[in-house]
Amino acid sequence: REVIISRAEEAIKNIAADKVSFTQFFQERKYVEALFRSAIQERWSSSPSLHCKLDQFHLGRIRIPDSVATKQLEARVQNERNDQEEFLQKSATERERTTVEVNKIDLTTNKTLRTATAEGNLIRSKASAEAQLILAQAGINGTKMLLEAAGIETQDHKTVFTYIRTLRDRKQLNIDVSYLSDESVVRTAPFSP
């Protein structure tokens, strides 16, 4: 009888060590029970063969030593810590990637705004310069036509006319113009441009 029990224990220990995981003892009891049953029968049949037959086999209460339970619990806790650390690392990496992408977008936005502002200022400056050129050309053409229409041909008369016009364009200067009317009377009137 001791040989039968020792061979049964040996078969269960060997098969349990090779083919049954810790969780299978609790989650797949029928599978473990069938595996143990066939292992015991096979071991009893190996030489020297025992002349006995396994009629009934039932997997009862499984006692787990405290040291094994503690190691399993520690392993589970360590796995949870590892998962937590992996999650934290992934989230930190994702935050860094997001920060880089946000910085790229900010830089692109700033570059676009500065470029648009610079181009706008350039267009405004060109337009202002072109407007001043057009005004200057119109002023030259208008003055030329006025001098021709007034019959002012000498350089001295042209210089005096330009001087009076320059004085007229000054904002801080008040000018009164005196002229001789048809009745030979001198009249003075304030000049307003």
Phi, psi and omega in degrees: 000322178297323179294319179298313181293317182294322177292323177296315178297319179298315180297317180295316181296317181294314181290323180294320181293325185271316195243354184242125178273168182300317184286335180295332177302330185256329187263334183230060185298320181296317179297314181296318179299315179294321179296314179296318181301312181292327179294318179295313181298320179295318180293321179293332182277343181288157186285145350289127185293138175264138182269071177215159183232137179276106184277309181228141176219128181225130177276111183273211181290134181259121177261128179253128178298150181302322181296320179292316179299318179296316179296319179297316179295316178298320178297317179297316180297318179296320177298319178296319178296318179297317178297319179297316180296319178298317178298316180297320179294318178296319180293322177295318178297317180295321177298318179297316178299318179297318179299317179298315180296318178297318178297319178299315181295318178298316179296317179297318179297313179298318180297316180297316179297316180295319179296315180296319178296315180296316179295321177297317178296320179296315179298318179297317180295318179297317180297318179296317179295319179295321179296318179295321179295316179297317178297318180296317179295320178295321178296318179295313180296318179296318180295317180299315180294322179295315180297321178292318181292326181276350179078023178272113186239334183280155182293325179296316179295322178294321180294317179297317179298315179297321179296315180297318179295323178294317178296322180297325183283352178284135183283328187270009186246131174256127182240137169249134182255129177251141179211160181265122182277178182296336181270013182064036177246135179278127180241144177237131179222140178294141180270130175229123183288000000 
